[in-house]
CSV table of C-alpha atoms in Angstrom, one decimal:
chain,number,residue,atom,x,y,z
A,16,SER,CA,23.6,5.6,-43.9
A,17,SER,CA,24.9,7.1,-40.6
A,18,LEU,CA,21.6,9.1,-40.3
A,19,GLY,CA,19.6,5.9,-40.2
A,20,HIS,CA,22.0,4.4,-37.6
A,21,TYR,CA,21.6,7.5,-35.3
A,22,LYS,CA,17.8,7.2,-35.7
A,23,ASN,CA,17.9,3.5,-34.7
A,24,LEU,CA,20.1,4.4,-31.7
A,25,ALA,CA,17.8,7.2,-30.7
A,26,MET,CA,14.8,4.8,-31.0
A,27,GLU,CA,16.5,2.2,-28.9
A,28,ARG,CA,17.4,4.7,-26.2
A,29,ALA,CA,13.8,6.0,-26.2
A,30,GLU,CA,12.4,2.4,-25.9
A,31,GLU,CA,14.9,1.7,-23.0
A,32,ALA,CA,13.9,5.0,-21.3
A,33,LEU,CA,10.2,4.0,-21.7
A,34,ALA,CA,10.8,0.6,-20.3
A,35,VAL,CA,12.6,2.0,-17.2
A,36,SER,CA,9.8,4.6,-16.8
A,37,VAL,CA,7.1,1.9,-16.9
A,38,MET,CA,9.0,-0.2,-14.4
A,39,GLU,CA,9.5,2.7,-12.1
A,40,ARG,CA,5.8,3.5,-12.3
A,41,LYS,CA,4.8,-0.1,-11.5
A,42,THR,CA,7.2,-0.1,-8.5
A,43,GLN,CA,5.7,3.1,-7.2
A,44,GLU,CA,2.1,1.7,-7.6
A,45,LYS,CA,3.1,-1.4,-5.8
A,46,LEU,CA,4.7,0.6,-2.9
A,47,ARG,CA,1.5,2.8,-2.7
A,48,GLU,CA,-0.6,-0.4,-2.6
A,49,ASN,CA,1.6,-1.9,0.1
A,50,ALA,CA,1.5,1.3,2.1
A,51,PHE,CA,-2.3,1.3,1.8
A,52,GLU,CA,-2.7,-2.3,2.9
A,53,ALA,CA,-0.5,-1.7,5.9
A,54,TYR,CA,-2.6,1.3,6.8
A,55,ILE,CA,-5.8,-0.7,6.5
A,56,GLN,CA,-4.3,-3.5,8.7
A,57,GLU,CA,-3.3,-0.9,11.3
A,58,MET,CA,-6.7,0.6,11.3
A,59,ASN,CA,-8.4,-2.8,11.6
A,60,ALA,CA,-6.0,-3.8,14.5
A,61,GLU,CA,-6.8,-0.5,16.3
A,62,GLU,CA,-10.6,-1.0,15.8
A,63,GLN,CA,-10.3,-4.6,17.1
A,64,LYS,CA,-8.3,-3.3,20.1
A,65,GLU,CA,-11.1,-0.8,20.8
A,66,MET,CA,-13.8,-3.4,20.5
A,67,ASP,CA,-11.9,-5.8,22.8
A,68,GLU,CA,-11.5,-3.0,25.3
A,69,ARG,CA,-15.3,-2.2,25.2
A,70,THR,CA,-16.1,-5.9,25.6
A,71,SER,CA,-13.8,-6.4,28.6
A,72,PHE,CA,-15.1,-3.2,30.1
A,73,GLN,CA,-18.8,-4.4,29.7
A,74,TYR,CA,-18.0,-7.8,31.1
A,75,GLY,CA,-16.1,-6.2,33.9
A,76,ARG,CA,-19.1,-4.0,34.8
A,77,SER,CA,-21.6,-6.8,34.6
A,78,ASP,CA,-19.4,-8.9,36.9
A,79,THR,CA,-19.3,-6.2,39.5
A,80,GLU,CA,-23.0,-5.4,39.2
A,81,GLU,CA,-24.0,-9.0,39.9
A,82,ALA,CA,-21.7,-9.2,42.9
């Protein structure tokens, strides 16, 4: 029957829409994860830079104090 055919088409389209939606959601999650990882790396690099600056400042002070 043509009604059954339309139901099958509607079901197929709904399944395709769901698949696309799931794929888009996974893509968005991955982008969010990548952005968070990049943020963490940036924060770690900034923290390391600050620690390096403190260390070089401390060593610089101790060299001048001994001289």
